[in-house]
Amino acid sequence: MKRVGKAIVDVVLGVREMGVLIPLAIAMVIFSSNPIFMSRDNIINILRNTSFVFITAIGMTYMIVSGAFDLSVGAVYAFAGVMCGKLMMEAGFPVWLAILAATALTGLAFGGVNGFFVHKVGLPPMLATLATMNIARGIVTGIQQGNPVYPLPEGFAAIGQGSLFKGSSFELPFVVLIAVSLGVLSAWALKKTVYGRAICAIGGNIETARLAGISTKSISISVFILVSALASFSGILISSRLGSAQPNVGVGYEMQTIAAVVIGGTSLQGGRGTIIGTALGALFMTTVANGMTLIRISPFWQQLVLGVVLLAACSMDYVRNQFRK
Amino acid sequence: MNDTVLEMNGISKRFGGVAALSDVSIDLREGEILAIVGENGAGKSTLMKVLSGSYPAGSYTGTIRIDGAEQRFASPADSEKAGIAMIYQEISMHLDASIAENIFLGNLPNASGVINWKTVYEKARQYTDMVGLNVPVRQTLRKLSASQQQLVAIARALSRNPRFLVLDEPTSTLTESEADVLFNILFRLKERGISSIYISHKLKEVLYLADRITILRDGRKISTRQIAETSIDLTVEEMVNRKIDEMYPKRAVPIGEEVFRVENLEVVHPLTNSKLIVDGVGFSVRSGEILGLVGLVGSGRSETVNAIFGAIRRKSGELFLDGRPVRIRNPRDAIRSGLALLTEDRKKDGFVAAFNVTLNATLARFRQLARHSVIDRRREESAASEYVDKINIKLRDLRDNILQLSGGNQQKVVLSKWLMTRPRVLFLDEPTRGIDVGAKAQIYELICDLAQEGIAVVMISSELPELVGMCDRFVVLSEGKVAAERQRGEADEEALLRLATLGMG
């Protein structure tokens, strides 16, 4: 009981990932000027949209903690959705097998290529993943010539659109349930497993980690595969939600996920970060996007806000690190 | 006696709770060479950073005066304007820029923004001639040896036409003849009325060069003496304030069987592929023995231990553990075979700055401390606290960030990390670099304890007294080769230094 109490105090006081709560509260007050914002349906909508960002942002948290970046997640997100759709509609795969195959294959392929070029060839992550972002997007738009895969099987749509206790005040979309489960599992793994510790050590000081006997290259490559697999899975969920697999979905998604991680207090210097912070960061990003639409800020201006938020969050991180020294 | 031109009065500087300088005063006269000596951590570099404005006015107490006028430097640019030029131990220069560009960095001769390269090269040549560097000034710095780079740094300082020159261990990478050139430059500058502050541990150099010596210890000034009034023995005594024999707690330990042997080790030079930095090195070490690897910077001593540990690539070499060949391709293999390596630069690759004490101490062991890959925090903390007690690490809490500790305690945490792997062979590369005298003595004590437990220790140090005081046997490296081997008692500092510089057995 005492330990639980201390944990709560630790979380509320002086914990960097809680920094986002204040801007989140301010945003909510502003958006409440439109009564629809606080309605049950809108809240469920926000939570659902948060999940699509959060699932990939989990992988991105691991990635940034390990000291790298992945810009290709948005393109991989679209790629996997289309691949899954084609496996179901053209290759006749059952839904579950298509999801599994598209997640695993896309994750392995793009994560593997990213990891190979960053850790075997030695390219900077920014450059390698910028290239694969264009490659993935190029393949998927090329094959589809810009057209979505449509229609998709009915059972498939239920995953992204359906809910537990539908219609009741405890309505819980399946997508949210999946995101929360993945969040809990990954938070535990980052803090409590040997794998998570190794990732923190690599991001904190890769040379010290290597000299301590940690297989820095294979673990770093595995993180690239993990983030690609999570982006793939999230992309499949969004295609299920939309009822069609769009080759041009997820443009700017990499910035949303990176922003969620950084706003959530994960250090850009590597070595430390939390999943709960990332969850709050994703919630913040989604809430702002949703609220801006509700208070009639033109979508053409919304990207500006995203940019400013990202800049502010990154600057905060640097100021904090200076302060530490 | 010449006039006093520069004074630092009652300088005190604190870092958090630690006093790095307490009420230190020095004065520099016109055309004088003042040596400042002291152990690592005595406060020499801090004092010079105060003088250079690296620690701006306001971050310390006390005053700096030039020609009697108080100076408040907000940055190194200010002190440079006042005529102070610094030559640091670790020089920051652009390896891919030319010698000329480095000399005039930030100060290129130009006519309204257009650089006149002809003038640049001509003027640069004047300065390289002055320091005796016979290399074309368009050469990039990367192609030069460490000592040649040091000469470029000196040329750069001279190009500023300084009134005051501050040199911090300028000869650490220089050969003897290069050092002589530097001394002659300083003598010539002195005749022109330029004053120098010369920081060094090399007392012979200091006694040859300086007019007066100021000794610092633990952030305080101990004395300032005319050269004629002092001697090496007196200076050393004032620096360490204890008789040298007492400093090293060397014990007679029964030396056992050979534990580890390396033969024909070769490592390619990091800067030029055509050269070997380690060229056919071989040695062995026994249980309970402390072996000293003696050599100057660039002799290949660090590369030798890093290559054995699998941290850098070997070109060739056979390793034996208990007489049987052992395969070590990377640090992981090395740890598994019972090797441990305390690296030279703990900030660079010794600890993880984002981690607390426990996480750093268990870094090489956390996989074994976990159960089925799940971390057991309590088990980790009890393992860490065992070593904190055993080797007397001072901290408030095991969850303190490692950066909150002093250098000596940080080093002990890094050492705990390696001791936790229960090594049979422990390689120590500069184990006492940058830590204060008290912590040094504790580390020596600990090394002796480990030898007594039967660990085979291989130790590298730039401080020869340390090696002479601690080791049972010495392997002297020179230009990547084993130049000689000596038993304890067969060689003193001077003899070892001669072997290391001359490369003759």
Short mmCIF file of N, CA and C in Angstrom, two decimals, chain A residues 227-301:
data_model
loop_
_atom_site.label_atom_id
_atom_site.label_comp_id
_atom_site.label_asym_id
_atom_site.label_seq_id
_atom_site.Cartn_x
_atom_site.Cartn_y
_atom_site.Cartn_z
N VAL A 227 9.20 -1.40 -34.76
CA VAL A 227 8.44 -0.19 -35.07
C VAL A 227 7.72 -0.35 -36.41
N SER A 228 8.36 -1.01 -37.36
CA SER A 228 7.70 -1.25 -38.65
C SER A 228 6.51 -2.18 -38.49
N ALA A 229 6.66 -3.20 -37.66
CA ALA A 229 5.56 -4.15 -37.46
C ALA A 229 4.38 -3.45 -36.79
N LEU A 230 4.67 -2.59 -35.81
CA LEU A 230 3.58 -1.89 -35.14
C LEU A 230 2.91 -0.89 -36.09
N ALA A 231 3.71 -0.20 -36.91
CA ALA A 231 3.13 0.71 -37.90
C ALA A 231 2.25 -0.09 -38.88
N SER A 232 2.71 -1.27 -39.27
CA SER A 232 1.94 -2.11 -40.17
C SER A 232 0.60 -2.49 -39.55
N PHE A 233 0.68 -2.93 -38.31
CA PHE A 233 -0.53 -3.37 -37.63
C PHE A 233 -1.52 -2.21 -37.50
N SER A 234 -1.00 -1.05 -37.13
CA SER A 234 -1.86 0.11 -36.99
C SER A 234 -2.46 0.50 -38.34
N GLY A 235 -1.66 0.38 -39.40
CA GLY A 235 -2.16 0.68 -40.74
C GLY A 235 -3.27 -0.27 -41.17
N ILE A 236 -3.15 -1.53 -40.76
CA ILE A 236 -4.20 -2.49 -41.07
C ILE A 236 -5.48 -2.12 -40.32
N LEU A 237 -5.32 -1.70 -39.04
CA LEU A 237 -6.49 -1.30 -38.26
C LEU A 237 -7.18 -0.08 -38.87
N ILE A 238 -6.41 0.87 -39.37
CA ILE A 238 -7.05 2.07 -39.93
C ILE A 238 -7.79 1.71 -41.21
N SER A 239 -7.25 0.75 -42.00
CA SER A 239 -7.97 0.37 -43.21
C SER A 239 -9.28 -0.33 -42.85
N SER A 240 -9.23 -1.07 -41.74
CA SER A 240 -10.45 -1.71 -41.25
C SER A 240 -11.46 -0.65 -40.79
N ARG A 241 -10.96 0.35 -40.10
CA ARG A 241 -11.81 1.44 -39.64
C ARG A 241 -12.44 2.20 -40.82
N LEU A 242 -11.63 2.46 -41.85
CA LEU A 242 -12.12 3.23 -43.00
C LEU A 242 -12.94 2.37 -43.97
N GLY A 243 -12.80 1.05 -43.85
CA GLY A 243 -13.52 0.17 -44.76
C GLY A 243 -12.87 0.07 -46.12
N SER A 244 -11.71 0.70 -46.27
CA SER A 244 -10.98 0.56 -47.52
C SER A 244 -9.51 0.82 -47.24
N ALA A 245 -8.64 0.15 -48.02
CA ALA A 245 -7.21 0.32 -47.79
C ALA A 245 -6.69 1.35 -48.78
N GLN A 246 -6.32 2.53 -48.25
CA GLN A 246 -5.93 3.64 -49.09
C GLN A 246 -4.41 3.72 -49.20
N PRO A 247 -3.91 3.83 -50.43
CA PRO A 247 -2.45 3.93 -50.58
C PRO A 247 -1.88 5.27 -50.11
N ASN A 248 -2.74 6.27 -49.97
CA ASN A 248 -2.21 7.59 -49.58
C ASN A 248 -2.57 7.97 -48.14
N VAL A 249 -2.93 6.96 -47.34
CA VAL A 249 -3.24 7.24 -45.94
C VAL A 249 -1.90 7.43 -45.19
N GLY A 250 -1.93 8.19 -44.09
CA GLY A 250 -0.75 8.26 -43.22
C GLY A 250 0.33 9.20 -43.69
N VAL A 251 -0.03 10.18 -44.52
CA VAL A 251 0.97 11.20 -44.86
C VAL A 251 1.12 12.12 -43.65
N GLY A 252 2.34 12.32 -43.20
CA GLY A 252 2.56 13.13 -41.99
C GLY A 252 2.41 12.35 -40.71
N TYR A 253 2.11 11.05 -40.84
CA TYR A 253 1.92 10.19 -39.67
C TYR A 253 3.21 10.08 -38.86
N GLU A 254 4.37 10.06 -39.56
CA GLU A 254 5.64 9.94 -38.83
C GLU A 254 5.82 11.11 -37.87
N MET A 255 5.40 12.31 -38.34
CA MET A 255 5.55 13.48 -37.46
C MET A 255 4.60 13.40 -36.27
N GLN A 256 3.38 12.90 -36.53
CA GLN A 256 2.44 12.75 -35.41
C GLN A 256 2.99 11.80 -34.35
N THR A 257 3.55 10.67 -34.80
CA THR A 257 4.01 9.70 -33.81
C THR A 257 5.24 10.21 -33.08
N ILE A 258 6.16 10.84 -33.82
CA ILE A 258 7.36 11.37 -33.16
C ILE A 258 6.96 12.45 -32.17
N ALA A 259 6.00 13.31 -32.59
CA ALA A 259 5.54 14.37 -31.68
C ALA A 259 4.93 13.77 -30.43
N ALA A 260 4.14 12.72 -30.59
CA ALA A 260 3.52 12.09 -29.42
C ALA A 260 4.58 11.62 -28.44
N VAL A 261 5.65 11.02 -28.97
CA VAL A 261 6.71 10.49 -28.11
C VAL A 261 7.42 11.63 -27.38
N VAL A 262 7.75 12.68 -28.13
CA VAL A 262 8.54 13.77 -27.54
C VAL A 262 7.70 14.56 -26.54
N ILE A 263 6.45 14.84 -26.91
CA ILE A 263 5.55 15.54 -25.99
C ILE A 263 5.39 14.73 -24.71
N GLY A 264 5.43 13.41 -24.88
CA GLY A 264 5.27 12.53 -23.72
C GLY A 264 6.50 12.48 -22.83
N GLY A 265 7.53 13.26 -23.15
CA GLY A 265 8.64 13.38 -22.22
C GLY A 265 9.82 12.46 -22.49
N THR A 266 9.74 11.66 -23.55
CA THR A 266 10.89 10.81 -23.87
C THR A 266 12.02 11.69 -24.40
N SER A 267 13.22 11.47 -23.87
CA SER A 267 14.33 12.34 -24.23
C SER A 267 14.84 12.06 -25.64
N LEU A 268 15.02 13.14 -26.39
CA LEU A 268 15.60 12.98 -27.73
C LEU A 268 17.05 12.56 -27.67
N GLN A 269 17.66 12.65 -26.50
CA GLN A 269 19.05 12.24 -26.35
C GLN A 269 19.17 10.73 -26.15
N GLY A 270 18.03 10.06 -26.04
CA GLY A 270 18.08 8.62 -25.86
C GLY A 270 18.30 8.22 -24.41
N GLY A 271 18.07 6.94 -24.13
CA GLY A 271 18.37 6.40 -22.81
C GLY A 271 17.23 6.38 -21.83
N ARG A 272 16.22 7.24 -22.04
CA ARG A 272 15.08 7.17 -21.11
C ARG A 272 13.81 7.65 -21.80
N GLY A 273 12.71 7.07 -21.33
CA GLY A 273 11.42 7.42 -21.90
C GLY A 273 10.37 6.49 -21.32
N THR A 274 9.09 6.89 -21.44
CA THR A 274 8.04 6.04 -20.90
C THR A 274 6.90 5.90 -21.89
N ILE A 275 6.21 4.78 -21.80
CA ILE A 275 5.08 4.51 -22.66
C ILE A 275 3.86 5.31 -22.21
N ILE A 276 3.70 5.48 -20.89
CA ILE A 276 2.54 6.25 -20.41
C ILE A 276 2.62 7.68 -20.92
N GLY A 277 3.83 8.22 -20.93
CA GLY A 277 4.02 9.57 -21.47
C GLY A 277 3.62 9.62 -22.93
N THR A 278 4.03 8.62 -23.68
CA THR A 278 3.70 8.56 -25.10
C THR A 278 2.18 8.47 -25.30
N ALA A 279 1.51 7.70 -24.44
CA ALA A 279 0.05 7.59 -24.54
C ALA A 279 -0.58 8.96 -24.37
N LEU A 280 -0.10 9.72 -23.37
CA LEU A 280 -0.63 11.06 -23.15
C LEU A 280 -0.30 11.98 -24.33
N GLY A 281 0.90 11.81 -24.85
CA GLY A 281 1.30 12.61 -26.01
C GLY A 281 0.40 12.34 -27.20
N ALA A 282 0.10 11.07 -27.44
CA ALA A 282 -0.78 10.70 -28.56
C ALA A 282 -2.18 11.26 -28.33
N LEU A 283 -2.63 11.19 -27.07
CA LEU A 283 -3.94 11.73 -26.74
C LEU A 283 -3.98 13.23 -27.01
N PHE A 284 -2.91 13.90 -26.64
CA PHE A 284 -2.84 15.35 -26.86
C PHE A 284 -2.90 15.68 -28.34
N MET A 285 -2.09 14.99 -29.14
CA MET A 285 -2.05 15.26 -30.57
C MET A 285 -3.42 15.07 -31.20
N THR A 286 -4.08 13.96 -30.81
CA THR A 286 -5.37 13.64 -31.40
C THR A 286 -6.44 14.62 -30.95
N THR A 287 -6.38 14.99 -29.65
CA THR A 287 -7.36 15.93 -29.12
C THR A 287 -7.26 17.27 -29.84
N VAL A 288 -6.04 17.72 -30.06
CA VAL A 288 -5.86 19.00 -30.72
C VAL A 288 -6.42 18.94 -32.15
N ALA A 289 -6.10 17.85 -32.85
CA ALA A 289 -6.59 17.73 -34.23
C ALA A 289 -8.12 17.72 -34.25
N ASN A 290 -8.70 16.94 -33.35
CA ASN A 290 -10.16 16.81 -33.27
C ASN A 290 -10.80 18.14 -32.89
N GLY A 291 -10.25 18.79 -31.86
CA GLY A 291 -10.83 20.03 -31.35
C GLY A 291 -10.75 21.16 -32.37
N MET A 292 -9.63 21.20 -33.09
CA MET A 292 -9.48 22.28 -34.07
C MET A 292 -10.57 22.19 -35.13
N THR A 293 -10.90 20.97 -35.53
CA THR A 293 -11.96 20.81 -36.52
C THR A 293 -13.29 21.29 -35.93
N LEU A 294 -13.51 20.92 -34.64
CA LEU A 294 -14.79 21.28 -34.01
C LEU A 294 -14.93 22.79 -33.83
N ILE A 295 -13.86 23.47 -33.52
CA ILE A 295 -14.01 24.93 -33.38
C ILE A 295 -13.71 25.62 -34.71
N ARG A 296 -13.82 24.85 -35.78
CA ARG A 296 -13.81 25.37 -37.14
C ARG A 296 -12.51 26.05 -37.54
N ILE A 297 -11.40 25.47 -37.11
CA ILE A 297 -10.14 25.92 -37.69
C ILE A 297 -9.95 25.11 -38.97
N SER A 298 -9.68 25.81 -40.05
CA SER A 298 -9.60 25.14 -41.34
C SER A 298 -8.51 24.07 -41.32
N PRO A 299 -8.77 22.91 -41.89
CA PRO A 299 -7.75 21.86 -41.93
C PRO A 299 -6.47 22.34 -42.62
N PHE A 300 -6.64 23.36 -43.44
CA PHE A 300 -5.45 23.87 -44.12
C PHE A 300 -4.48 24.56 -43.16
N TRP A 301 -5.02 25.00 -42.00
CA TRP A 301 -4.15 25.63 -41.00
C TRP A 301 -3.64 24.65 -39.95
#
